[in-house]
Short mmCIF file of C-alpha atoms and ligand atoms in Angstrom, two decimals:
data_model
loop_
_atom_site.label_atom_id
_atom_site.label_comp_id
_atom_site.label_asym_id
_atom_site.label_seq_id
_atom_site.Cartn_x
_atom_site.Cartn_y
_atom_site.Cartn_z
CA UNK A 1 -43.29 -67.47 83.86
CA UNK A 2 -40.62 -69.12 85.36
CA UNK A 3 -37.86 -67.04 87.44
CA UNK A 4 -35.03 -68.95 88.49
CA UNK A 5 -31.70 -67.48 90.80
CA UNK A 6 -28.25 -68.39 90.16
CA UNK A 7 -25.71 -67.91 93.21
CA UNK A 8 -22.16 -67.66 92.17
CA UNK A 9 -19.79 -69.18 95.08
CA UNK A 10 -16.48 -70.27 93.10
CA UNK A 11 -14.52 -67.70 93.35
CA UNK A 12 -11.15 -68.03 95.86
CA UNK A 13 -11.76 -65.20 98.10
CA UNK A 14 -8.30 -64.36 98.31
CA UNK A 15 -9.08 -60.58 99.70
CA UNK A 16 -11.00 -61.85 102.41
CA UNK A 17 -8.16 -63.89 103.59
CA UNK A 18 -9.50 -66.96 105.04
CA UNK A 19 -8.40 -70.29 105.44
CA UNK A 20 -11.16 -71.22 103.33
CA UNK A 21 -13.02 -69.34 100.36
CA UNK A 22 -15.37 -66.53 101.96
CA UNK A 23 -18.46 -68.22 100.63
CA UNK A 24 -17.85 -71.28 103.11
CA UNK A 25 -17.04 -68.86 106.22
CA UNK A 26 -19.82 -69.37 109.51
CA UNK A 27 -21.11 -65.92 110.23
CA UNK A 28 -24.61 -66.16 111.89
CA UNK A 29 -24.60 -69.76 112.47
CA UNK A 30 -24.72 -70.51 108.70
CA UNK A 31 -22.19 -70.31 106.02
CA UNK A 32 -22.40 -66.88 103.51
CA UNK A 33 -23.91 -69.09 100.33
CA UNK A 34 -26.21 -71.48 102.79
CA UNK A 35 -27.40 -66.98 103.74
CA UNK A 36 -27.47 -66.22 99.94
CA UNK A 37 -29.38 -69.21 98.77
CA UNK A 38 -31.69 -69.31 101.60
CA UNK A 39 -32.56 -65.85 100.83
CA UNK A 40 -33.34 -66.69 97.04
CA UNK A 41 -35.10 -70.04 97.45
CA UNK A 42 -37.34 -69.53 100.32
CA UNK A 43 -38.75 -66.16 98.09
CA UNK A 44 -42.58 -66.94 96.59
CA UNK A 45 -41.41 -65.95 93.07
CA UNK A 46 -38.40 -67.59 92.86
CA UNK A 47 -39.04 -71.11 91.39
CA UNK A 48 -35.32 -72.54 90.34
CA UNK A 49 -31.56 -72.20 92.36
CA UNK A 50 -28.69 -72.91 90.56
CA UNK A 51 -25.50 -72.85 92.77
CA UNK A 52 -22.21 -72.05 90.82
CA UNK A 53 -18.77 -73.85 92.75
CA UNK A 54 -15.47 -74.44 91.97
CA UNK A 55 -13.89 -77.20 91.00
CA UNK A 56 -13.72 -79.86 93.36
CA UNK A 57 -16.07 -77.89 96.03
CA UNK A 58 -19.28 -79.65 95.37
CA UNK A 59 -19.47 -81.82 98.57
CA UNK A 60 -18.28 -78.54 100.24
CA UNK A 61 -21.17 -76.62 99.32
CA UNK A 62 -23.31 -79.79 99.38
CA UNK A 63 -22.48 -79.65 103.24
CA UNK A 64 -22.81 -75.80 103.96
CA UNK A 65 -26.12 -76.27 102.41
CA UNK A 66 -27.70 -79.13 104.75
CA UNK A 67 -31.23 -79.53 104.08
CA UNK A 68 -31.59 -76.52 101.79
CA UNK A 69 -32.73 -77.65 98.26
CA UNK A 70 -31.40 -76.56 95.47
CA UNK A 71 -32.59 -77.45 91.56
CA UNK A 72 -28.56 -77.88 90.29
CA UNK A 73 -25.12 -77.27 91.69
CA UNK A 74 -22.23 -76.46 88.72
CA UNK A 75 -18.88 -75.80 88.44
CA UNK A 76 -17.67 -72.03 87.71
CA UNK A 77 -14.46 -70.90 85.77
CA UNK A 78 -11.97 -69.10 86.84
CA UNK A 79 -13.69 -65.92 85.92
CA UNK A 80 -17.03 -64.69 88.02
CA UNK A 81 -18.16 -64.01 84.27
CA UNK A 82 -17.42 -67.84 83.45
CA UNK A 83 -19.26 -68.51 86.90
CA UNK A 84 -22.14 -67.25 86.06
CA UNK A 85 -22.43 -68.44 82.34
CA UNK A 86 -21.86 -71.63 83.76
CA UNK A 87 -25.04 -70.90 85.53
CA UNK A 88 -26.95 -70.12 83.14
CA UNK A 89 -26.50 -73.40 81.11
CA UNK A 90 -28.38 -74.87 84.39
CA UNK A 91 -31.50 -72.86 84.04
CA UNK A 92 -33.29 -74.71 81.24
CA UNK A 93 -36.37 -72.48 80.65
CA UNK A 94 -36.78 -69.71 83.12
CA UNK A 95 -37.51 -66.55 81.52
CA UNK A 96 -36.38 -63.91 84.00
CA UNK A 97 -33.25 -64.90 86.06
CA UNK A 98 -31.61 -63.21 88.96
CA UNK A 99 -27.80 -63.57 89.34
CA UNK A 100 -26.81 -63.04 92.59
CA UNK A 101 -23.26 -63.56 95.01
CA UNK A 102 -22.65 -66.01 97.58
CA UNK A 103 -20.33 -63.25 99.02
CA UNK A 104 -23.69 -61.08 99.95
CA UNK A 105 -25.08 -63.19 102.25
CA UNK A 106 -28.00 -60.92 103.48
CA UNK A 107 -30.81 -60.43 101.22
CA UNK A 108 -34.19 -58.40 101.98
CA UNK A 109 -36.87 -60.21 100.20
CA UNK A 110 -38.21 -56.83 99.40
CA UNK A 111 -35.27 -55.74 96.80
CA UNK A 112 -36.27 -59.04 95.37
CA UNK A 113 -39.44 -57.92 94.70
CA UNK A 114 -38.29 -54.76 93.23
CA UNK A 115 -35.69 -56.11 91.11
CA UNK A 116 -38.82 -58.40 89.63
CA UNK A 117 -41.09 -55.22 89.19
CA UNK A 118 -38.87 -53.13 87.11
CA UNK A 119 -38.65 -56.22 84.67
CA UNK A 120 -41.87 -55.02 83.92
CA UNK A 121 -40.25 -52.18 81.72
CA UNK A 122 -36.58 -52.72 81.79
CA UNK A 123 -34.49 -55.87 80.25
CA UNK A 124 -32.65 -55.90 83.31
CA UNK A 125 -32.50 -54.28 86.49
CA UNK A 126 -29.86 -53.14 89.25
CA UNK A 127 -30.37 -52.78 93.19
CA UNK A 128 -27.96 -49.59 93.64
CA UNK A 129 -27.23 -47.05 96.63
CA UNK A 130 -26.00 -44.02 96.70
CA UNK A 131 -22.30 -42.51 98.04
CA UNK A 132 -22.56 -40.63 100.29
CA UNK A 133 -18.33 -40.25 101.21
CA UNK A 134 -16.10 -37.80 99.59
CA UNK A 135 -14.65 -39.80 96.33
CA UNK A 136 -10.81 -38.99 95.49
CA UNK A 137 -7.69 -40.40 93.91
CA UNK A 138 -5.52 -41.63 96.14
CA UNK A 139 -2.11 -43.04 95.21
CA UNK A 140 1.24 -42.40 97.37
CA UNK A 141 -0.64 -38.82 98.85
CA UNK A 142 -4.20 -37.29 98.20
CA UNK A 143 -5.66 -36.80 94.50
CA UNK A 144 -7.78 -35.19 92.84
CA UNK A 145 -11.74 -35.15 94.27
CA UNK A 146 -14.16 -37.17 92.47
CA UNK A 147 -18.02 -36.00 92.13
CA UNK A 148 -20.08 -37.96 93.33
CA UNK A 149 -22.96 -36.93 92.21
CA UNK A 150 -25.29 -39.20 90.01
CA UNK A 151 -22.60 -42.04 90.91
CA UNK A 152 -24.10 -45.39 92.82
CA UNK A 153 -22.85 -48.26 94.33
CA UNK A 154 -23.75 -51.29 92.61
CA UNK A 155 -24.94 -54.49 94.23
CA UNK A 156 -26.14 -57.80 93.09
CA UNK A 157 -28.88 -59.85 92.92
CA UNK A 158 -28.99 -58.38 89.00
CA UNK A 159 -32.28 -59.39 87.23
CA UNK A 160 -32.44 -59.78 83.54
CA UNK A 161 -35.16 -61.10 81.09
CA UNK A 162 -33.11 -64.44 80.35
CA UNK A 163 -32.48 -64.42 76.58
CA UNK A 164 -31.11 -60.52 77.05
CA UNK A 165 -28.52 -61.39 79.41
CA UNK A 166 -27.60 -64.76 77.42
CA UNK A 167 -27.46 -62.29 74.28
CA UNK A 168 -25.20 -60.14 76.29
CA UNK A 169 -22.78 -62.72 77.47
CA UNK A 170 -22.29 -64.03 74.20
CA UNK A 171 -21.80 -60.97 72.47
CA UNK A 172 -19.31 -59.74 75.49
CA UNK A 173 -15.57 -59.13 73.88
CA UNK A 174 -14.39 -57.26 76.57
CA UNK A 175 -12.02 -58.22 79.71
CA UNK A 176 -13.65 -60.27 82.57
CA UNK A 177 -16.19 -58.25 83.76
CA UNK A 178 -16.99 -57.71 87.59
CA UNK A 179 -20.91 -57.72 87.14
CA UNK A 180 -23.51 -58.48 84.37
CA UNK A 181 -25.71 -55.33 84.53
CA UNK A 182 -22.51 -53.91 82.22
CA UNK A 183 -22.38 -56.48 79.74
CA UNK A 184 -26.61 -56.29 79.45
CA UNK A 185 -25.74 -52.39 78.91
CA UNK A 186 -22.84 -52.93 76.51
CA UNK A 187 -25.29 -55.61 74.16
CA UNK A 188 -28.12 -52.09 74.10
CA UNK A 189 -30.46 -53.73 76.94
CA UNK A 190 -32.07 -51.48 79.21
CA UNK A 191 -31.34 -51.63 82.71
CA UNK A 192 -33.37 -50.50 85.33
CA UNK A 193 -32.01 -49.07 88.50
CA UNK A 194 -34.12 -50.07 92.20
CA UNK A 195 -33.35 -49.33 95.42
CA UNK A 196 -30.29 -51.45 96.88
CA UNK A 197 -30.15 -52.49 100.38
CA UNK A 198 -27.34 -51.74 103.83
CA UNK A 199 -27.64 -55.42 104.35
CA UNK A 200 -26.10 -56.25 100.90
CA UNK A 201 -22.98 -55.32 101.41
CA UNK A 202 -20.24 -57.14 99.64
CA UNK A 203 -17.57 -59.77 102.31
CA UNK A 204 -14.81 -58.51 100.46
CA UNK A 205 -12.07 -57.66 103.32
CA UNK A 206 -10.87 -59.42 106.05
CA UNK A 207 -13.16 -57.14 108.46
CA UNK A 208 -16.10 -57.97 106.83
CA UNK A 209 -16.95 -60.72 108.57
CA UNK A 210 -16.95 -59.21 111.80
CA UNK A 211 -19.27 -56.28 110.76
CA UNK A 212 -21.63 -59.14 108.66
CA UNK A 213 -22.18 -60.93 112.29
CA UNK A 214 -23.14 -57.50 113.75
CA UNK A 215 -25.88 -57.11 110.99
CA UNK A 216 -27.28 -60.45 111.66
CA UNK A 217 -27.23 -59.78 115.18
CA UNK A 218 -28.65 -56.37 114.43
CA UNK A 219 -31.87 -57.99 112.62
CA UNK A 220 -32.71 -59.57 115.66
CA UNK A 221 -35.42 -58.16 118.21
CA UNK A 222 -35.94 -59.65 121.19
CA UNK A 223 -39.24 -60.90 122.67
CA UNK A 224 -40.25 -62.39 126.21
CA UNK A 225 -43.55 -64.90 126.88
CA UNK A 226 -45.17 -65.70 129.99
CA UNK A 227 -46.67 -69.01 130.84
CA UNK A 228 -48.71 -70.62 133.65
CA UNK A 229 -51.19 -73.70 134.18
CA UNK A 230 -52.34 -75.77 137.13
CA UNK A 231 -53.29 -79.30 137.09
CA UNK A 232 -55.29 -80.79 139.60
CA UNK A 233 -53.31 -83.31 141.72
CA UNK A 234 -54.83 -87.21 142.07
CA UNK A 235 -54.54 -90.72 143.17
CA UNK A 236 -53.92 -93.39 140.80
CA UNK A 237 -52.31 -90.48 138.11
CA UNK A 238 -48.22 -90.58 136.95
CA UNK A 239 -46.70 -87.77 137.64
CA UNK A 240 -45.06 -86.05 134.84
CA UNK A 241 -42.70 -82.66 135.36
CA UNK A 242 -40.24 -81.43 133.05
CA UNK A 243 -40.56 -84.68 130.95
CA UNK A 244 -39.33 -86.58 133.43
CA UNK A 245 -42.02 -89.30 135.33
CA UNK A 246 -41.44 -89.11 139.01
CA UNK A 247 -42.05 -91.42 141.92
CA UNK A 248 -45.29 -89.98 143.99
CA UNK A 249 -47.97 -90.89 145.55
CA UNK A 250 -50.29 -88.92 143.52
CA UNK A 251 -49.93 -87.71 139.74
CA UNK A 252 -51.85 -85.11 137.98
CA UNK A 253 -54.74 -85.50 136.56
CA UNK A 254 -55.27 -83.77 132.32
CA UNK A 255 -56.24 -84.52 129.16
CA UNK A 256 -53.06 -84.95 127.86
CA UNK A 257 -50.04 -86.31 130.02
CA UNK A 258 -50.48 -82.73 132.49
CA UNK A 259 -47.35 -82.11 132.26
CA UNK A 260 -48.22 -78.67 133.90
CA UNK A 261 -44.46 -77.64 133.67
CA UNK A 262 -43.96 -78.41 130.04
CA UNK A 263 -47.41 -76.84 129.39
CA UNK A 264 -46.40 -73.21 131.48
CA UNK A 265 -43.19 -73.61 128.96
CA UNK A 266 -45.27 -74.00 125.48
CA UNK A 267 -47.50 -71.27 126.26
CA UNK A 268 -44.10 -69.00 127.10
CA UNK A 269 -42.58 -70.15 123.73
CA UNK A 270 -46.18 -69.14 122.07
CA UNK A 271 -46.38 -65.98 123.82
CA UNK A 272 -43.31 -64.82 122.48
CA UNK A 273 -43.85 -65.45 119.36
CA UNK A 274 -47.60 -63.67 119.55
CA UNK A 275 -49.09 -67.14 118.25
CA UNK A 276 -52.36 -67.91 120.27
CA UNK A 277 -51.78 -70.67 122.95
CA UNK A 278 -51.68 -74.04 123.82
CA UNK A 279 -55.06 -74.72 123.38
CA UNK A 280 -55.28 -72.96 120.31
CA UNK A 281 -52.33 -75.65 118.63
CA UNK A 282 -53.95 -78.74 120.41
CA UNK A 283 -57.35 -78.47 121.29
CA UNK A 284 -58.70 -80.30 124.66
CA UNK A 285 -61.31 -81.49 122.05
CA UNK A 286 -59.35 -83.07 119.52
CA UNK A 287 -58.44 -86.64 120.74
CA UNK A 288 -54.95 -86.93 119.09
CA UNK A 289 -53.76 -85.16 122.48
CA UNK A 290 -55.48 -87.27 125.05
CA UNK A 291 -52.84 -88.75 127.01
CA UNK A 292 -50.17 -86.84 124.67
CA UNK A 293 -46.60 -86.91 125.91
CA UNK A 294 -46.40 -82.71 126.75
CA UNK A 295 -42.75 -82.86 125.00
CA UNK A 296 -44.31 -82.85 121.70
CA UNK A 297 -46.30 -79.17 122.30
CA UNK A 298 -42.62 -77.83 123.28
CA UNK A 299 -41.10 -79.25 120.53
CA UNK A 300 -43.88 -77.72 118.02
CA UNK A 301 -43.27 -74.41 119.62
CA UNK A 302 -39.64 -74.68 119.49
CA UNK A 303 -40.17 -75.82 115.91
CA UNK A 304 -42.43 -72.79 114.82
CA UNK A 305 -39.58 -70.32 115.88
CA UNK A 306 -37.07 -71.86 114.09
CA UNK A 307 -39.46 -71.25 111.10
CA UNK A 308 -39.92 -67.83 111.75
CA UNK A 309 -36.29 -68.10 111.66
CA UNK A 310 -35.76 -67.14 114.95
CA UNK A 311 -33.46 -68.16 118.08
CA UNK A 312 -34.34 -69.44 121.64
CA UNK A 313 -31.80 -67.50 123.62
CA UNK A 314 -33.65 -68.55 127.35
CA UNK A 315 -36.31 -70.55 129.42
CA UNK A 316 -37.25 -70.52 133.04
CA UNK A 317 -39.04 -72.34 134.54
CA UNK A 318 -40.68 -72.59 138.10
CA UNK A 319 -42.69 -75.31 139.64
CA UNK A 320 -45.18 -74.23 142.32
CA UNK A 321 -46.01 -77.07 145.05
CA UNK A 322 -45.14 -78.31 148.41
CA UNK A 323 -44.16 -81.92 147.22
CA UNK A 324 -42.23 -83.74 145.58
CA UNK A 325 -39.16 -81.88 146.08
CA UNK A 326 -37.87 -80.69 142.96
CA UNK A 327 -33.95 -80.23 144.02
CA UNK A 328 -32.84 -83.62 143.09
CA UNK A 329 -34.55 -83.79 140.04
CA UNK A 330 -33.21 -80.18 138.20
CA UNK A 331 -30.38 -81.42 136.46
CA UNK A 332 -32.64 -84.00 134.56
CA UNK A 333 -35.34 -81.85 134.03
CA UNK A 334 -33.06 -79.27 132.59
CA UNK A 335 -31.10 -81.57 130.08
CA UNK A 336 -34.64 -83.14 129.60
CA UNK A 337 -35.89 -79.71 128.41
CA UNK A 338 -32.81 -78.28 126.46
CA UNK A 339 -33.53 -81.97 124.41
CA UNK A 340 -37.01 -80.77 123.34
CA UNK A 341 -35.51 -77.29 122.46
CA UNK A 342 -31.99 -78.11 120.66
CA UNK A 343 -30.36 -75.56 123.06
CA UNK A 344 -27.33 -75.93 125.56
CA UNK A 345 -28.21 -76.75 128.95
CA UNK A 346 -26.85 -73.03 130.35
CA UNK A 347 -30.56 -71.88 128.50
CA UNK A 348 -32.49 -73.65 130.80
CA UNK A 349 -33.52 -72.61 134.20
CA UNK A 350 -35.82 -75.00 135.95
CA UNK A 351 -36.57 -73.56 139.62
CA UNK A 352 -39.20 -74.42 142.63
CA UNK A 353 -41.10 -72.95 145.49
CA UNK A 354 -43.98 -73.92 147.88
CA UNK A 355 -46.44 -71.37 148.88
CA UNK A 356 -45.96 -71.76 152.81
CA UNK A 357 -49.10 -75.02 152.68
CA UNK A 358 -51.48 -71.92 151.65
CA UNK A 359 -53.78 -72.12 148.94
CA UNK A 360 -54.58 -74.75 146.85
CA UNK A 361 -50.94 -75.71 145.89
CA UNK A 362 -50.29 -75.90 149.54
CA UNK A 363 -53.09 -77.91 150.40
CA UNK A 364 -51.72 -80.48 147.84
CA UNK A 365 -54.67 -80.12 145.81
CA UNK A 366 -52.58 -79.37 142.65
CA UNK A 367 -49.50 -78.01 141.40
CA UNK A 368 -48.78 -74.99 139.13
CA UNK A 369 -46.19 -74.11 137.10
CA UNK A 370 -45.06 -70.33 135.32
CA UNK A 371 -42.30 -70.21 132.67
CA UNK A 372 -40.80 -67.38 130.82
CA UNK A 373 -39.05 -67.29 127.63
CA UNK A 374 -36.95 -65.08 125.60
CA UNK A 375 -36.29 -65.61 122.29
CA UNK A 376 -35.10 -63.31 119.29
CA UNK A 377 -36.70 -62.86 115.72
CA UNK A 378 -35.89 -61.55 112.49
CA UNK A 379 -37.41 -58.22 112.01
CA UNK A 380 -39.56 -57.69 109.09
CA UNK A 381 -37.35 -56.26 105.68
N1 CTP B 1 -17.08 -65.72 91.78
C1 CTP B 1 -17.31 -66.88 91.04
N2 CTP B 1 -16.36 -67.32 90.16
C2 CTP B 1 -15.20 -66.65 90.01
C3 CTP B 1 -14.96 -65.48 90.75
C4 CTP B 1 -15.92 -65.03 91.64
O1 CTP B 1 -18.35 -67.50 91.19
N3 CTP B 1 -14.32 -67.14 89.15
C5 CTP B 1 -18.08 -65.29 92.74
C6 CTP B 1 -17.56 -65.24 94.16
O2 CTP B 1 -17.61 -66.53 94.76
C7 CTP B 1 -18.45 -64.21 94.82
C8 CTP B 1 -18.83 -63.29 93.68
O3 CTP B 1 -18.46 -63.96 92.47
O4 CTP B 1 -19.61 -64.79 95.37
C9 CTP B 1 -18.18 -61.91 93.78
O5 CTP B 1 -16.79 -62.01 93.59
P1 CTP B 1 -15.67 -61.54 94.61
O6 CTP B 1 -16.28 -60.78 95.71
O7 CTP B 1 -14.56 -60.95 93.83
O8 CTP B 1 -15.23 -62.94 95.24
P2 CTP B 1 -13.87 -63.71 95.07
O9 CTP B 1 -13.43 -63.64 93.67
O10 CTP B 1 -14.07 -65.06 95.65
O11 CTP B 1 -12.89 -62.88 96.01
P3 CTP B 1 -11.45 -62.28 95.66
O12 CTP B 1 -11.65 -61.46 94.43
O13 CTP B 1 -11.07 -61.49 96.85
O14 CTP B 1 -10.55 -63.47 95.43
MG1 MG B 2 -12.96 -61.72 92.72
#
């Protein structure tokens, strides 16, 4: 049964005030409908997107959305209700559809999976939360109070059985209306009511947008790995640190490149993210990685966070020997290593020490490396 999501993102915006419509405004590091549709297509039971623009906003959206695929992109009217009728002419097939706004950018996957439930029962169904402020009538001075009990506050995605709320919209003969869960009430459908969600909130003011960011940062927890590794030090080896080959007269000696600093640094991105090790990700047995420059492991690790959509907020790194000095190499080594992780130089911290010629590192016998790393990720809905 297919279930396909149609994101409305043509209307103006005019409330919010913008220089552009609200739907293209940055908050989080990605545009409100690149949030909304990211939230809709990366869900299991969600098979089809449909993105509703205006007129003459397709390459607009087309940019916001990057690399995030999408089955159609349509133009709107000038009505939301046109917007989203206009949607549904792009769903061929589907059987359940969800109808959601651009202009609620964060969306729990588990009101998703509500909203899909009640379809069991209901024709349609309604995330919703309560009111919990005093409701009055307000004109020039103070009105009259409003109860507010058994009143909610209604939010979107709204799921319908398809052929109900294309039954609804073409029996509709009142004025433009705001949401479809009314017109799927006013055609006799049933429609179910589920728990809504804080992080749905409407971007309808001016002052939204500055609260929105605070969410998203709010989602975020943040988590700190540790790294270390040795590598024995030998003659006739290059000596790879930091991604950078330097001139000495002995290298290290690994399976893979021994890259000892870029290996400390993978096992401090894995450790933050509570996913096993290096070794776990490239065995010492599997011969893809003999020789292997160490850049790819932190770029895999780098890569997995971004997937957990996550951020890399810092690294540090130090490098434990006696020689080769490490001063006059830093600069490289950090722009080297903010490369492999897409972040600005400022996030990387590449340091050294000896250990007074004791121990093995001080014996130049080897050299070892320890790296921490903080990153942030989404907390689960
Ligand atoms: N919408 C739409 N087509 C319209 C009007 C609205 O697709 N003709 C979409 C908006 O882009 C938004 C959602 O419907 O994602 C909810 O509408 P609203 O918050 O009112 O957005 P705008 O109409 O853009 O804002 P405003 O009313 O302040 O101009
Ligand atoms: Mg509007």
């Amino acid at each position: 049964m297919t279930i396909a999501a149609i994101i409305v993102a043509a209307g103006k915006g005019e409330r919010a005030g913008a220089s552009l419509p609200k739907q293209f405004v940055t908050v989080g590091g990605k545009t409100l409908l690149a949030h909304a549709v990211t939230a809709l297509a990366r869900h299991p039971r969600i098979e089809r997107t449909v993105v509703v623009v205006a007129e003459g906003q397709k390459e607009l959206a087309a940019h916001a959305l990057g690399d995030i695929l999408v089955d159609a992109i349509v133009i709107g009217g000038a009505e939301r209700q046109q917007s989203v009728a206009a949607g549904m002419a792009a769903i061929g097939d589907a059987r359940i559809v969800l109808i959601h706004d651009a202009a609620r950018p964060f969306l729990p996957s588990s009101v998703v999976d509500r909203l899909i439930a009640a379809l069991d029962t209901a024709d349609g169904a309604i995330p919703a939360l309560s009111v919990v402020d005093t409701l009055a009538k307000a004109g020039e001075e103070l009105g009259d109070v409003v109860d507010r009990n058994g009143l909610i506050r209604v939010q979107t995605p709204q799921a319908f059985r398809a052929h109900a709320i294309r039954d609804a919209h073409n029996r509709w003969t009142g004025t433009a209306a705001t949401d479809d869960a009314q017109m799927a009430r006013a055609a006799g459908y049933q429609v179910a009511v589920v728990e809504g969600h804080a992080m749905l909130e409407k971007i309808t003011q001016p002052a939204d947008f500055a609260e929105a960011e605070r969410k998203w940062n709010q989602r975020f927890i943040s988590r700190t790995g540790l790294g270390y590794d040795v590598h024995r030090l030998a003659a006739g080896e290059d000596l790879w640190l930091c991604g950078l080959k330097i001139d000495h007269e002995k290298g290290l000696a690994g399976h893979s490149d021994a890259d000892v600093a870029l290996h400390a640094l993978t096992d401090a991105l894995l450790g933050a993210l509570a996913d096993g090790d290096i070794g776990t990700h490239f065995p010492p047995s599997d011969p893809q990685w003999r020789g292997a420059a160490s850049h790819r492991f932190v770029e895999h690790a780098a890569t997995l966070i971004r997937q957990a959509g996550g951020v890399i907020d810092h690294v540090d790194v130090t490098i434990i020997c006696e020689a080769p000095k490490i001063g006059p190499h830093r600069d490289a080594m950090r722009s080297a290593v903010a490369r492999m992780l897409a972040v600005p130089i400022k996030k990387v911290s590449i340091k050294a020490t000896t250990t007074e010629r004791l121990g093995f590192t001080g014996r130049g016998e080897g050299i070892a490396a320890q790296a921490a790393a903080t990153i942030r990720l989404p907390e689960e809905e």
